[in-house]
Coordinates of C-alpha atoms and ligand atoms in Angstrom, one line a residue:
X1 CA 82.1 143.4 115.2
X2 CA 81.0 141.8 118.3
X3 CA 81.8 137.7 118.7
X4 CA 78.1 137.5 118.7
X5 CA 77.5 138.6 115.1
X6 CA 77.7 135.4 112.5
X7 CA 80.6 135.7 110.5
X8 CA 80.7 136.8 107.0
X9 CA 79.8 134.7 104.4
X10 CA 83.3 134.3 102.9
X11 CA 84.5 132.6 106.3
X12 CA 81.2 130.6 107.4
X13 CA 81.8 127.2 108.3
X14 CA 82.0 124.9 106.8
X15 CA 84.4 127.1 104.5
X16 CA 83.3 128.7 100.8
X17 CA 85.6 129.1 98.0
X18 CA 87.5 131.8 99.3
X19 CA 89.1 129.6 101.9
X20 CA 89.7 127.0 99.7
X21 CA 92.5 125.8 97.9
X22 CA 91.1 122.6 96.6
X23 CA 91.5 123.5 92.7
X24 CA 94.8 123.5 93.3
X25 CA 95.7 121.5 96.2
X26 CA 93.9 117.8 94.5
X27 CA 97.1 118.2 92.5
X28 CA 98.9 116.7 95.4
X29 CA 96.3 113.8 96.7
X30 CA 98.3 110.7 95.8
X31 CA 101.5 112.5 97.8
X32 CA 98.9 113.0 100.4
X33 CA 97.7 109.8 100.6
X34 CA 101.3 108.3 100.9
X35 CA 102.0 110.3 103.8
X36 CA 99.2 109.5 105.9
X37 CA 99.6 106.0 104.7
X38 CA 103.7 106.1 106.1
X39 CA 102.1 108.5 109.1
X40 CA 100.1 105.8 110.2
X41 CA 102.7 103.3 110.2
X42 CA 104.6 105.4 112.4
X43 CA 102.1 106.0 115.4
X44 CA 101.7 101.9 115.2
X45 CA 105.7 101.6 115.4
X46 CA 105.5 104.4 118.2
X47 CA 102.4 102.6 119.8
X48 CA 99.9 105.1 119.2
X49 CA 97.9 102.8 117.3
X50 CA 97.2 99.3 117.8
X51 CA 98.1 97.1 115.0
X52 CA 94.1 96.5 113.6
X53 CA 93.7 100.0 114.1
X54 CA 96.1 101.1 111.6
X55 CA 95.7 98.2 109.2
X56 CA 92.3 99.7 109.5
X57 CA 93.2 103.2 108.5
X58 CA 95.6 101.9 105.6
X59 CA 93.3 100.3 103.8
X60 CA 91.0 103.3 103.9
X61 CA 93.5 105.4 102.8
X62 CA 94.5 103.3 100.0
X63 CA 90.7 102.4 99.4
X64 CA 90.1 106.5 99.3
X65 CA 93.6 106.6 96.6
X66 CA 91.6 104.2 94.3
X67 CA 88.5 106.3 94.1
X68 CA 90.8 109.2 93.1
X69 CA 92.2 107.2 90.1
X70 CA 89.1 106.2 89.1
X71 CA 87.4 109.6 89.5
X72 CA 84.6 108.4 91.9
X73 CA 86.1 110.3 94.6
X74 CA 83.7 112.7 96.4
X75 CA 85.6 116.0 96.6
X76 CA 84.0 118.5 98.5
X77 CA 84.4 122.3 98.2
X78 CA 83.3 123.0 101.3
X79 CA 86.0 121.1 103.4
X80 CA 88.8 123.6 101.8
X81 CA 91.8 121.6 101.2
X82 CA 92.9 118.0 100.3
X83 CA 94.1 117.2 103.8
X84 CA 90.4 117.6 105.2
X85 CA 88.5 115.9 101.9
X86 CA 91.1 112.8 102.3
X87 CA 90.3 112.8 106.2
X88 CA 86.3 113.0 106.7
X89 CA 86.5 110.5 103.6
X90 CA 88.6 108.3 105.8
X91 CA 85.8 109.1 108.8
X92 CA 83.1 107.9 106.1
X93 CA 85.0 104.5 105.5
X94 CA 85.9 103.1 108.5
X95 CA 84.0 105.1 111.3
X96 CA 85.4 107.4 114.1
X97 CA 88.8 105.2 114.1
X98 CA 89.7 107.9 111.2
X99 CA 89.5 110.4 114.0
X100 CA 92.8 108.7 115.1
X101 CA 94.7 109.5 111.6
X102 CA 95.6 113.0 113.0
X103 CA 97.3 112.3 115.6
X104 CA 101.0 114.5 116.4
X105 CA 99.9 116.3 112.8
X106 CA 99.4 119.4 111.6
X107 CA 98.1 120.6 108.0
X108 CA 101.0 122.5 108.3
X109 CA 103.4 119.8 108.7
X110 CA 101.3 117.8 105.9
X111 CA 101.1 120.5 103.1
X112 CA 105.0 120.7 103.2
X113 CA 105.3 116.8 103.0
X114 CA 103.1 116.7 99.8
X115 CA 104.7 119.6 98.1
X116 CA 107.9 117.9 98.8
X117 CA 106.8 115.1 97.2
X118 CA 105.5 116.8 94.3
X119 CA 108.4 118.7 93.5
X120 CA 110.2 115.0 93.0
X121 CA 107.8 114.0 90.2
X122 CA 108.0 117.7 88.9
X123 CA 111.9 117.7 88.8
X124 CA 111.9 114.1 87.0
X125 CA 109.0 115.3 84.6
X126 CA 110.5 118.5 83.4
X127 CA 114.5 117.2 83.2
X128 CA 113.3 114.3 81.3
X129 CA 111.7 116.4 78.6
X130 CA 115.2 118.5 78.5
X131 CA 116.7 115.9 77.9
X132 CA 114.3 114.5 75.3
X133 CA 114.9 118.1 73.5
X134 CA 118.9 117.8 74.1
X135 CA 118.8 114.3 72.8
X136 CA 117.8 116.0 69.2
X137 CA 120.1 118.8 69.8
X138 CA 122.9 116.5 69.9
X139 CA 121.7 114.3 67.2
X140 CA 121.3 117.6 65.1
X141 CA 124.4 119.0 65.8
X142 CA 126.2 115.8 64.9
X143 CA 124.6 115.7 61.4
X144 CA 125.8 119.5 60.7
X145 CA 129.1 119.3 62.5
X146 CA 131.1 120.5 59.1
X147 CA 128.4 123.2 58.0
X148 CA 129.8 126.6 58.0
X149 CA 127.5 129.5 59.5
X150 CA 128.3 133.1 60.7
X151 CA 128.1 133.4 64.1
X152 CA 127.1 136.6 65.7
X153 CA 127.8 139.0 68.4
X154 CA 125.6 142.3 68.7
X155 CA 123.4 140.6 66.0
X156 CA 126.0 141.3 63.8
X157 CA 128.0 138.8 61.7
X158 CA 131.5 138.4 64.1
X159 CA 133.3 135.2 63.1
X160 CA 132.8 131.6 61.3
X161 CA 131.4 128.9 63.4
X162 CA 129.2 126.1 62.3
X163 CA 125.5 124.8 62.7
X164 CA 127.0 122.0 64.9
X165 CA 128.3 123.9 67.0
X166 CA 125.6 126.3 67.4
X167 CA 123.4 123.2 68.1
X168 CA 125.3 122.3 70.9
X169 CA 126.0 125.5 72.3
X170 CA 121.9 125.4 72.8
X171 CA 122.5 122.3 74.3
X172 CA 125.1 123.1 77.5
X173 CA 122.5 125.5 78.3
X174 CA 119.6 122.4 79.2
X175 CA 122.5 120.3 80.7
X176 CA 122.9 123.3 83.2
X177 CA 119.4 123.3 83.6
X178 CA 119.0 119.6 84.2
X179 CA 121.7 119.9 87.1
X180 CA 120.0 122.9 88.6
X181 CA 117.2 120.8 88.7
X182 CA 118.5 118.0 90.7
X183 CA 120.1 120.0 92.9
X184 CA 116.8 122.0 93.9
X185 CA 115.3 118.2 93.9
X186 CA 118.2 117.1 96.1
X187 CA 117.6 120.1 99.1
X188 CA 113.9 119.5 98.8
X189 CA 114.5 116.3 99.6
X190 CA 114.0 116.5 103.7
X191 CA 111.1 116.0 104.8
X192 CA 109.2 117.8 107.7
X193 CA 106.8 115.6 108.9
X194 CA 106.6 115.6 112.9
X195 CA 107.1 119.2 113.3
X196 CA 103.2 119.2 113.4
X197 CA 101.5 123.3 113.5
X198 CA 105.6 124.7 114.6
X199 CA 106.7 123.0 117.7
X200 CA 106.6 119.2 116.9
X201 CA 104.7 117.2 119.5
X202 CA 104.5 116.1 123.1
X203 CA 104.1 112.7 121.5
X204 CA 106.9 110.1 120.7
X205 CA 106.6 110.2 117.0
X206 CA 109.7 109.2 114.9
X207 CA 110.1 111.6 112.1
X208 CA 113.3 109.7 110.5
X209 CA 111.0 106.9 110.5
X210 CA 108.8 108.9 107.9
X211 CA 111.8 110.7 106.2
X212 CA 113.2 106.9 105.5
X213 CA 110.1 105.4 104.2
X214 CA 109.5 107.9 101.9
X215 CA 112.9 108.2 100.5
X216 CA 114.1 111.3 102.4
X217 CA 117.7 111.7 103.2
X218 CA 117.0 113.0 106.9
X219 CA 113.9 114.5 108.7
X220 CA 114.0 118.7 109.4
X221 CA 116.1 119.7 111.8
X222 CA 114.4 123.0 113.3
X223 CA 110.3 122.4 113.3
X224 CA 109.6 125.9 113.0
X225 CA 111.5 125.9 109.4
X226 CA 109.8 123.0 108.6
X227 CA 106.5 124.3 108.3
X228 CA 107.7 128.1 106.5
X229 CA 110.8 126.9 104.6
X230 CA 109.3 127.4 100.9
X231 CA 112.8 127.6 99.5
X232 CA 112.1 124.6 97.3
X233 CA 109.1 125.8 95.7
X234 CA 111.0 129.5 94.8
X235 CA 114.4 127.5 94.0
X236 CA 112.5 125.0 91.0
X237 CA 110.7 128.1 90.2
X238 CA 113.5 130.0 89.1
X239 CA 115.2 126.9 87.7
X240 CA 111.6 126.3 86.2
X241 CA 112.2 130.2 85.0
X242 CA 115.6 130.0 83.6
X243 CA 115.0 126.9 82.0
X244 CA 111.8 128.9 79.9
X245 CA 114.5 131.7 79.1
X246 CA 116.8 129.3 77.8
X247 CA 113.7 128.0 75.4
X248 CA 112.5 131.3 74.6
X249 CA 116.6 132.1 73.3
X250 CA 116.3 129.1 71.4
X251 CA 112.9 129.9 69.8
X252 CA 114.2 133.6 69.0
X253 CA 117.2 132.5 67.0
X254 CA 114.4 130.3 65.0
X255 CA 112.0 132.8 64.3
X256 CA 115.0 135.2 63.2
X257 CA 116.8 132.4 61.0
X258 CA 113.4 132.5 59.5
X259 CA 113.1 135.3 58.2
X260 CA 113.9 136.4 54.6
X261 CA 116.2 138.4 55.7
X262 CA 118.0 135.5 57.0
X263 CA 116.6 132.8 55.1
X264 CA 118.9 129.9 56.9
X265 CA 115.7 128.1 58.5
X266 CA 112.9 127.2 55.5
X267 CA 109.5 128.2 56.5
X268 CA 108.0 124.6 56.6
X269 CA 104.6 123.9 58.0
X270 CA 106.4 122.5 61.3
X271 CA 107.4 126.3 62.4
X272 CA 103.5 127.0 62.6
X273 CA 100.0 128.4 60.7
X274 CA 100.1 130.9 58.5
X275 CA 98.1 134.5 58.3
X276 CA 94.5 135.4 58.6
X277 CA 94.8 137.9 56.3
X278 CA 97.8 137.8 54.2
X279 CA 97.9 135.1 51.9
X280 CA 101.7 134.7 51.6
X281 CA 102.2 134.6 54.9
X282 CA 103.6 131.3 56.7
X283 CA 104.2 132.6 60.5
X284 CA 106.7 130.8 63.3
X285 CA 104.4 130.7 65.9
X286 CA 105.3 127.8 67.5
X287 CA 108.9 129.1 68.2
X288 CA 107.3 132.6 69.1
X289 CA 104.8 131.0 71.8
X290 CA 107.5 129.2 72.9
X291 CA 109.0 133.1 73.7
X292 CA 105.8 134.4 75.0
X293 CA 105.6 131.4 77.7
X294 CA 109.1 133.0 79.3
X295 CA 107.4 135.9 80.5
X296 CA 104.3 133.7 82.3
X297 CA 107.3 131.4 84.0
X298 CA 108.9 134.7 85.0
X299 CA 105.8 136.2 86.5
X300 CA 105.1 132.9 88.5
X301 CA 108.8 133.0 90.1
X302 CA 108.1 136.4 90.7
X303 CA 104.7 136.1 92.3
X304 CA 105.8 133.7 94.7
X305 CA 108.7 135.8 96.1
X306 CA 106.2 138.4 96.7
X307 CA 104.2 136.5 98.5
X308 CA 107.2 134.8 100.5
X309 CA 108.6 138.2 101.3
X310 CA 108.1 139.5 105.0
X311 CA 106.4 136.6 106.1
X312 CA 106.5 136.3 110.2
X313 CA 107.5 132.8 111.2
X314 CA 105.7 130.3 111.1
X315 CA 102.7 128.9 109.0
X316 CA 100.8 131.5 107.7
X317 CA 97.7 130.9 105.1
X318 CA 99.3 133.3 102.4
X319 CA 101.2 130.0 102.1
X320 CA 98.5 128.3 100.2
X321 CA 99.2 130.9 97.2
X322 CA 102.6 128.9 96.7
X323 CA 100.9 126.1 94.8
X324 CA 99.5 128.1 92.0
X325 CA 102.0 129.7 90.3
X326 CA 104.3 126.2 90.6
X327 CA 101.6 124.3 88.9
X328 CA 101.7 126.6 86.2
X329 CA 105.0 127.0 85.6
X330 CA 105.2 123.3 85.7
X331 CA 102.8 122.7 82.9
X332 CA 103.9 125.7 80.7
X333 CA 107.1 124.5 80.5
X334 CA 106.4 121.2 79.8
X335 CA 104.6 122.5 77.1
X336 CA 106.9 124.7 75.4
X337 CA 109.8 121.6 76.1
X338 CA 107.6 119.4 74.1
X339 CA 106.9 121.7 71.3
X340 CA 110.6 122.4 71.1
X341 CA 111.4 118.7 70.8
X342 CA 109.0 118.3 68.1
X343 CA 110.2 120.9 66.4
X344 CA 114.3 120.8 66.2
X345 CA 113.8 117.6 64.5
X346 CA 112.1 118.7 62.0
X347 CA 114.1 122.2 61.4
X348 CA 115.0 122.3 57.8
X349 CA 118.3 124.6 57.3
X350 CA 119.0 126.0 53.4
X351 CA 122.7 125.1 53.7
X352 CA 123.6 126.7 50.3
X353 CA 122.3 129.7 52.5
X354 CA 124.5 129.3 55.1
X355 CA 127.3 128.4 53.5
X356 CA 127.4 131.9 51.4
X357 CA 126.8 133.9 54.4
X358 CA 129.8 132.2 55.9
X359 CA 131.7 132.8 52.9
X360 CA 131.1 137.1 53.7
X361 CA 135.2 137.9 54.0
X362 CA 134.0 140.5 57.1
X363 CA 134.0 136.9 58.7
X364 CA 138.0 136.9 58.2
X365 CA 139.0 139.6 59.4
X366 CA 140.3 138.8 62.9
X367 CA 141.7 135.5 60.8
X368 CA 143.9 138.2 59.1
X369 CA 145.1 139.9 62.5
X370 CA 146.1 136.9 63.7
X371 CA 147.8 135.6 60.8
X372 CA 149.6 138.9 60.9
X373 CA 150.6 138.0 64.4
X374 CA 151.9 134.7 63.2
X375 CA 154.2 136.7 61.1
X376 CA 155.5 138.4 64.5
X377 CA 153.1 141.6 64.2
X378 CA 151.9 142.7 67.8
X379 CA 148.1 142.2 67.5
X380 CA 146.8 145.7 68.5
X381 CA 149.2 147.1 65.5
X382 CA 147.9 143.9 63.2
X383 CA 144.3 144.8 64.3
X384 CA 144.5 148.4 63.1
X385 CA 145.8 147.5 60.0
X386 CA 143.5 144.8 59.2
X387 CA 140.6 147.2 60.7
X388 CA 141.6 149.9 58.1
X389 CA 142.1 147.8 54.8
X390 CA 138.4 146.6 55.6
X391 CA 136.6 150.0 56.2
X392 CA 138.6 151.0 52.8
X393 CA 137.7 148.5 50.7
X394 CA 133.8 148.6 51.9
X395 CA 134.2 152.6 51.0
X396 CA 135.0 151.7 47.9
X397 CA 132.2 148.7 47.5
X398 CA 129.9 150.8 48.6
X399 CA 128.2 150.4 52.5
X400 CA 125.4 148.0 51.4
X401 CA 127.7 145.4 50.1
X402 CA 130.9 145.6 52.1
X403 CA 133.7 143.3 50.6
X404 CA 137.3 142.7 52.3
X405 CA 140.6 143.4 51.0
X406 CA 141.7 141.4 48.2
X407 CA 144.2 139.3 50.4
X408 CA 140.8 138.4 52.6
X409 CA 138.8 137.8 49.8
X410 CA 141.4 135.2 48.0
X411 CA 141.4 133.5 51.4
X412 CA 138.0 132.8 52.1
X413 CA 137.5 129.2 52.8
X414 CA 135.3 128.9 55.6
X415 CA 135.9 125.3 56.1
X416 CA 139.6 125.9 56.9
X417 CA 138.9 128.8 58.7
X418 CA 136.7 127.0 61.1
X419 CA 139.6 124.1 61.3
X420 CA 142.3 126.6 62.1
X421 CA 139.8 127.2 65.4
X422 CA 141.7 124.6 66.9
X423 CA 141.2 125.4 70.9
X424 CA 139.6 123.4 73.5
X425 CA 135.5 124.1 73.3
X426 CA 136.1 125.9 69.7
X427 CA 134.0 125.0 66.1
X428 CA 137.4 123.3 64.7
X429 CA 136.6 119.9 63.8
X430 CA 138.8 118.1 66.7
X431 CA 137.4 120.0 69.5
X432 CA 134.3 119.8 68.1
X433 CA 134.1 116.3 68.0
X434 CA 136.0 116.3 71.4
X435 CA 132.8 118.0 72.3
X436 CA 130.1 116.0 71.0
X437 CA 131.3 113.3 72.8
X438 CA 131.6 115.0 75.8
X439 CA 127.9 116.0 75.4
X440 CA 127.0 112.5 74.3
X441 CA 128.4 111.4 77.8
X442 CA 126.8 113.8 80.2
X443 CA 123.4 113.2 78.6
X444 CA 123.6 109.8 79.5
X445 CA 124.9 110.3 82.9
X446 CA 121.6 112.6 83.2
X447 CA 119.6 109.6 81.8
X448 CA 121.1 108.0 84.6
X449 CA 120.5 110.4 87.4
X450 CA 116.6 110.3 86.1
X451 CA 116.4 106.6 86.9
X452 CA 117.8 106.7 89.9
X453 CA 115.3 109.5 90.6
X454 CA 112.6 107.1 89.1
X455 CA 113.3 104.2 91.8
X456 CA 113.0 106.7 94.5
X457 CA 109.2 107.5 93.0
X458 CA 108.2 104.6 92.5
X459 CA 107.9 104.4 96.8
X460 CA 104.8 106.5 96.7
X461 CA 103.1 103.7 93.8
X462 CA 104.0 101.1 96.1
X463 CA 102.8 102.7 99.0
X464 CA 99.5 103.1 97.5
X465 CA 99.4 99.5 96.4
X466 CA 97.5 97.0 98.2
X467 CA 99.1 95.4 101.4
X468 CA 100.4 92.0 101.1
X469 CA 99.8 89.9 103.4
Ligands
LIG1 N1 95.5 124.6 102.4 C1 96.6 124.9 103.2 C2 97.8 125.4 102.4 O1 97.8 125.1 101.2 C3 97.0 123.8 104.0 C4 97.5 124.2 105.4 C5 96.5 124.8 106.2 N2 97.0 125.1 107.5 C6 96.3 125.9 108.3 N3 96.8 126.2 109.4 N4 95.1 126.4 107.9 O2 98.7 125.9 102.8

């Protein structure tokens, strides 16, 4: 095609949908806004602007963030991206001075800046519902510390544990994913404004001035990095990922334990709707969406490593795909978070239920071998014989209900059983409650880590607030 030729009509300027990430990118307009606000107090500090100049530009910028929250705001399609609809908005309000706001700045630089900044109020968002949901995993767990269950391995019925401690053993899982979370949050947390399109600027900016204001622990250190580092986004994606696996474990021991084969979770409205068709039928969907979300967080994780891959340094535009699959994964987890924490509070276990399929003496058995080995027995010897009286005795019972030799059977007391489990991080009832309280602990220490993470927010509200003067 020769230069003369007009350009197709997916690339005509100005720009049509194609080109445009607006859909997505309004998502970050208040972190946008803070920027340019702390940009422009920069150039003044630098003497690129005079002092009415960017009082000027300030109070169009935060004149432009109150249109936005009151949805008066003229976004326009055709201008692509948030950086350009903030900026010929700007031009609109105070004249060609908003040709100034620019200066030593890149879209490139910018876009990282805001994405930065969103991934703050994402991390706070998303640990604060975990720990919402861990709040009534603990409280839950507490309440059933002393109810027996059979715990599993294989799906098959291993050893006596109890509902307490399966509630918490949900729980270390979130804690895990909290920290994750503020770790990601704490790498992000550089910010790259100054390194402009890839090779910072001939100008005297001050990017640790920027990186201070906004609560940055220290600008970029290599301005080609700054502008294709999308580590953060892939990092909370797969924390963003694990955390919906974690869920999606969770909801599949519900929707199991809910089953009549199981029957230890009673099929109350709370679980979900029932069927259709079949009038008997009360169905968990709410733990089985939960599940079916996983696989959405997964593929957004996934899609963004494939885009990321084989990228030449620096910018390039397959860049503006990142935002996308964050925002989804952002809101689907907060979704299934929330219906998880309205649920486990109102989970309603048959404990009479429970307690008989603790009382099944194939629970015992390694109880036996190591009772044997009490008595001096080396353990593999102990575990044959223990192995053999049990496949005799179900031979006898018959294989559908398998019972333990009479020793095993006389013994059965789940409570003491779970007691004996006296070691460190065990179900016996002083570890346990060693446990709890260890749990009780690190949650508030994660309540605290949120606040702190809350003051360092609250910059970009105050930014946007009104000058005082
Ligand atoms: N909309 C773009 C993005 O999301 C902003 C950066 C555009 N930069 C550029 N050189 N065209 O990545």
């Amino acid at each position: 095609m020769s230069n003369s030729s007009p350009p197709p009509s997916y690339v005509r300027s100005p720009g049509v949908p194609f080109l445009c990430s607006l859909p997505v990118d309004r998502a970050l307009a208040r972190f946008d806004l803070a920027g340019s606000i702390v940009h422009v107090e920069m150039l003044e500090r630098v003497g690129l602007l005079a002092g009415d100049e960017a009082r000027a530009l300030r109070d169009g910028l935060r004149a432009i963030g109150r249109e936005i929250e009151v949805g008066t705001f003229p976004w326009r399609e055709a201008l692509e991206d948030v950086h350009t609809n903030v900026e010929s908005r700007l031009t609109e309000i105070v004249g060609p001075l908003g040709g100034k706001l620019h200066t030593g700045r890149s879209r490139n630089d910018q876009v990282a800046l805001d994405e930065r900044l969103f991934l703050r109020e994402l991390v706070r968002d998303v640990a604060r519902r975990i720990v919402d949901l861990s709040s009534s995993l603990i409280r839950r767990a507490g309440e059933d510390a002393a109810t027996p269950m059979p715990g599993y391995t294989h799906l098959q019925r291993a050893q006596p544990v109890t509902l307490g401690h399966w509630f918490l053993a949900q729980y270390w899982r979130f804690d895990r994913d909290v920290d994750r979370l503020l770790a990601t949050e704490h790498r992000a947390n550089v910010s790259p404004l100054g390194a402009g399109a890839l090779a910072g600027s001939t100008l005297p900016l001050d990017p640790q001035y920027v990186a201070e204001r906004l609560g940055f622990t220290r600008a970029f250190e290599n301005s080609i990095d700054a502008v294709s580092d999308r580590d953060y986004f892939a990092e909370v994606l797969f924390d963003l990922a694990l955390v919906a696996v974690h869920a999606s474990s969770l909801a599949e021991e519900i929707v199991l334990f809910a089953t009549k084969e199981f029957g230890f979770v009673l099929r109350t409205p709370a679980l979900g709707s029932g069927s259709s068709l079949m009038p008997q039928k009360r169905n968990p969907d709410v733990p089985e969406l939960v599940r079916g979300k996983a696989g959405r967080v997964i593929g957004d994780l996934v899609a963004l490593l494939t885009t990321l891959k084989g990228l030449p340094l620096a910018y390039d535009r397959d860049l503006q795909e990142d935002k996308a699959p964050v925002l989804d994964a952002h809101a689907t987890v907060l979704g299934a978070l929330g219906a998880l924490a309205e649920l486990v509070p109102r989970l309603e276990f048959d404990h009479e239920r429970l307690r008989s399929a603790a009382s099944d003496p194939e629970l015992y058995a390694t109880d036996l071998a190591e009772a044997m080995v009490g008595r001096g027995i080396p353990f593999r010897a102990a575990h044959e014989s223990v192995g053999a009286s049990y496949r005799e005795a179900s031979r006898s019972a018959g294989p559908t209900s398998p019972v333990g030799p009479t020793e095993a059977v006389a013994s059965v007391d789940p409570a003491a059983a779970i007691d004996r489990r006296g070691v460190s991080g065990g179900p016996g009832a002083a570890p346990f409650a060693e446990q709890l309280g260890l749990a009780a602990r690190r949650l508030a220490a994660r309540r605290e880590s949120l606040s702190s993470l809350d003051r360092q927010i609250a910059r970009i509200e105050e930014l946007l607030k009104e000058e005082r003067k």
